[in-house]
Every structure is written in structure tokens, then in C-alpha cells.
Amino acid sequence: MVDEVPIQFFQSVVAIELAVTGALLFQVRYFSPREGTVREDVRLPSATLRLAIAIVLGATLFGSLLAMLDGGDRTAAAALLIGLAVSILPILLRVLPPLQRDLRTDEQGRYVLVTVVGVIVYVVLVGAAITLVEL
């Protein structure tokens, strides 16, 4: 059995991560200026969140490039899958119904179960993909 993962896997991770990066940075208004927002109720992400996003995206991209250079093994592939899954998670949470209470009515949203089940299914699928890579 070969312990080395084909280079095409890492190339695919780079391509997917670049697409995710564009969508994610646009979604969280990463490059929006801190002062002078048009509306006061528009909340920009905190500096900590911006730093965390930059670290995850950078580590995944440069980790893929390093794995291509060194002939990546299964452990590197699993780590990159985790990085890719973490970078996709904010997009998934934005698509699913919110978990927070409605401020006007102070009642829980009707579709909280959909969000919880969606995140659980996502975690199970990521775990299955990592298990398949490690086999």
C-alpha cells in the first residue's frame, strides 16, 4: 500500500481553498474599513476573527504547497482536510438558519433543529472523509 497521497489531491485542496477564500472574505466583509460604515447597525468582524480566518486560510494553502513540494503523506492530507473543513464552516453557518433568539419576539427560531442536524451531518461527513484518507 502506498503511503504517499497523489499530488492532485493537494492541487484540488488549493483550488477549493481559493474558491472558499473568495467567498468567505466577501461574506465577512474582511476588507471593509473599520470607520465610516454607511449604516451603524452593520457590524464588521472583530480583529481576532480576521486573524483566525487569515491563519486558517494561510495554513491550509501553504500547507498544501508544502505537501506538494515534499510529497505529502496521509497525515498531511488529513490535516489539510481539517483546515478546509474549518474554513468552509462559516459559510455553512451563514446558509443555515440562525441559532439565536429573535430580539423582537424573544422566541427561539423555528428551524433550530435544521441547523443542529446540518452541522452534525457536516461533522460526520468530514470525519468520514478524514477516515477514508487515513486508510
Short mmCIF file of C-alpha atoms in Angstrom, two decimals:
data_model
loop_
_atom_site.label_atom_id
_atom_site.label_comp_id
_atom_site.label_asym_id
_atom_site.label_seq_id
_atom_site.Cartn_x
_atom_site.Cartn_y
_atom_site.Cartn_z
CA MET A 1 0.00 0.00 0.00
CA VAL A 2 1.31 3.44 -0.91
CA ASP A 3 1.65 5.92 1.95
CA GLU A 4 2.06 8.90 -0.35
CA VAL A 5 -1.02 10.86 -1.42
CA PRO A 6 -1.17 11.86 -5.11
CA ILE A 7 -0.21 15.45 -5.81
CA GLN A 8 -3.58 16.04 -7.48
CA PHE A 9 -5.23 15.84 -4.05
CA PHE A 10 -3.19 18.77 -2.80
CA GLN A 11 -3.78 20.69 -6.02
CA SER A 12 -7.51 20.17 -5.54
CA VAL A 13 -7.29 21.43 -1.97
CA VAL A 14 -5.56 24.60 -3.21
CA ALA A 15 -8.23 25.16 -5.87
CA ILE A 16 -11.11 24.61 -3.45
CA GLU A 17 -9.48 26.76 -0.78
CA LEU A 18 -9.03 29.64 -3.22
CA ALA A 19 -12.73 29.50 -4.08
CA VAL A 20 -13.66 29.31 -0.40
CA THR A 21 -11.32 32.19 0.39
CA GLY A 22 -13.02 34.48 -2.10
CA ALA A 23 -16.49 33.62 -0.84
CA LEU A 24 -15.55 33.78 2.83
CA LEU A 25 -13.66 37.06 2.69
CA PHE A 26 -16.52 38.64 0.79
CA GLN A 27 -19.10 37.22 3.20
CA VAL A 28 -17.47 38.54 6.36
CA ARG A 29 -16.54 41.86 4.73
CA TYR A 30 -12.89 41.18 5.52
CA PHE A 31 -11.54 44.19 3.65
CA SER A 32 -14.20 46.71 4.73
CA PRO A 33 -12.77 49.73 6.52
CA ARG A 34 -13.29 49.96 10.27
CA GLU A 35 -14.54 53.53 10.33
CA GLY A 36 -17.05 55.29 8.14
CA THR A 37 -19.55 52.48 7.62
CA VAL A 38 -22.70 53.54 5.84
CA ARG A 39 -25.03 52.10 8.46
CA GLU A 40 -24.30 52.00 12.16
CA ASP A 41 -26.03 48.64 12.61
CA VAL A 42 -23.62 46.91 10.24
CA ARG A 43 -21.17 45.00 12.39
CA LEU A 44 -17.80 44.18 10.97
CA PRO A 45 -15.90 41.12 12.17
CA SER A 46 -13.52 41.60 15.06
CA ALA A 47 -9.78 41.73 14.59
CA THR A 48 -9.46 38.36 16.33
CA LEU A 49 -11.85 36.74 13.85
CA ARG A 50 -10.00 38.32 10.93
CA LEU A 51 -6.71 36.97 12.28
CA ALA A 52 -8.16 33.49 12.83
CA ILE A 53 -9.55 33.42 9.29
CA ALA A 54 -6.21 34.54 7.86
CA ILE A 55 -4.33 31.87 9.83
CA VAL A 56 -6.65 29.02 8.82
CA LEU A 57 -6.71 30.03 5.15
CA GLY A 58 -2.97 30.67 5.00
CA ALA A 59 -2.08 27.46 6.83
CA THR A 60 -4.27 25.40 4.52
CA LEU A 61 -2.91 26.98 1.35
CA PHE A 62 0.74 26.94 2.34
CA GLY A 63 0.36 23.50 3.90
CA SER A 64 -0.91 22.21 0.56
CA LEU A 65 2.01 23.78 -1.26
CA LEU A 66 4.48 22.32 1.23
CA ALA A 67 2.87 18.89 0.94
CA MET A 68 3.18 19.08 -2.86
CA LEU A 69 6.82 20.01 -2.52
CA ASP A 70 7.69 17.26 -0.04
CA GLY A 71 5.44 14.54 -1.43
CA GLY A 72 2.69 14.68 1.15
CA ASP A 73 1.68 11.75 3.26
CA ARG A 74 -1.71 10.78 4.65
CA THR A 75 -1.26 12.78 7.86
CA ALA A 76 -0.70 15.97 5.87
CA ALA A 77 -3.75 15.19 3.74
CA ALA A 78 -5.90 14.69 6.86
CA ALA A 79 -4.64 17.94 8.40
CA LEU A 80 -5.42 19.82 5.19
CA LEU A 81 -8.91 18.32 5.08
CA ILE A 82 -9.49 19.59 8.62
CA GLY A 83 -8.27 23.06 7.61
CA LEU A 84 -10.52 23.05 4.57
CA ALA A 85 -13.49 21.93 6.67
CA VAL A 86 -12.87 24.67 9.24
CA SER A 87 -12.66 27.31 6.52
CA ILE A 88 -15.96 26.15 4.97
CA LEU A 89 -17.78 26.08 8.33
CA PRO A 90 -18.56 29.86 8.49
CA ILE A 91 -20.15 29.68 5.04
CA LEU A 92 -22.24 26.70 6.12
CA LEU A 93 -23.36 28.50 9.28
CA ARG A 94 -24.34 31.54 7.24
CA VAL A 95 -26.51 29.41 4.94
CA LEU A 96 -28.27 27.52 7.74
CA PRO A 97 -30.96 29.19 9.88
CA PRO A 98 -29.56 31.15 12.85
CA LEU A 99 -29.46 29.66 16.34
CA GLN A 100 -30.01 32.94 18.19
CA ARG A 101 -33.33 34.12 19.55
CA ASP A 102 -35.42 36.70 17.72
CA LEU A 103 -34.90 40.00 19.53
CA ARG A 104 -38.41 41.28 18.81
CA THR A 105 -40.39 38.25 19.95
CA ASP A 106 -37.78 36.67 22.30
CA GLU A 107 -38.56 33.21 20.99
CA GLN A 108 -36.29 30.57 19.55
CA GLY A 109 -36.26 30.19 15.79
CA ARG A 110 -38.44 27.50 14.23
CA TYR A 111 -35.63 25.82 12.36
CA VAL A 112 -33.01 25.41 15.08
CA LEU A 113 -33.16 21.63 14.66
CA VAL A 114 -32.28 22.02 10.97
CA THR A 115 -29.13 23.94 11.87
CA VAL A 116 -28.08 21.48 14.57
CA VAL A 117 -28.67 18.46 12.34
CA GLY A 118 -26.91 20.19 9.43
CA VAL A 119 -23.78 20.86 11.49
CA ILE A 120 -23.80 17.31 12.88
CA VAL A 121 -24.10 15.84 9.37
CA TYR A 122 -21.27 18.12 8.21
CA VAL A 123 -19.01 16.96 11.05
CA VAL A 124 -19.84 13.30 10.30
CA LEU A 125 -19.06 13.77 6.60
CA VAL A 126 -15.75 15.49 7.37
CA GLY A 127 -14.89 12.69 9.79
CA ALA A 128 -15.71 10.09 7.14
CA ALA A 129 -13.54 11.89 4.58
CA ILE A 130 -10.63 12.04 7.01
CA THR A 131 -11.07 8.35 7.81
CA LEU A 132 -11.03 7.47 4.11
CA VAL A 133 -7.85 9.48 3.59
CA GLU A 134 -6.16 7.76 6.54
CA LEU A 135 -7.00 4.23 5.28
#
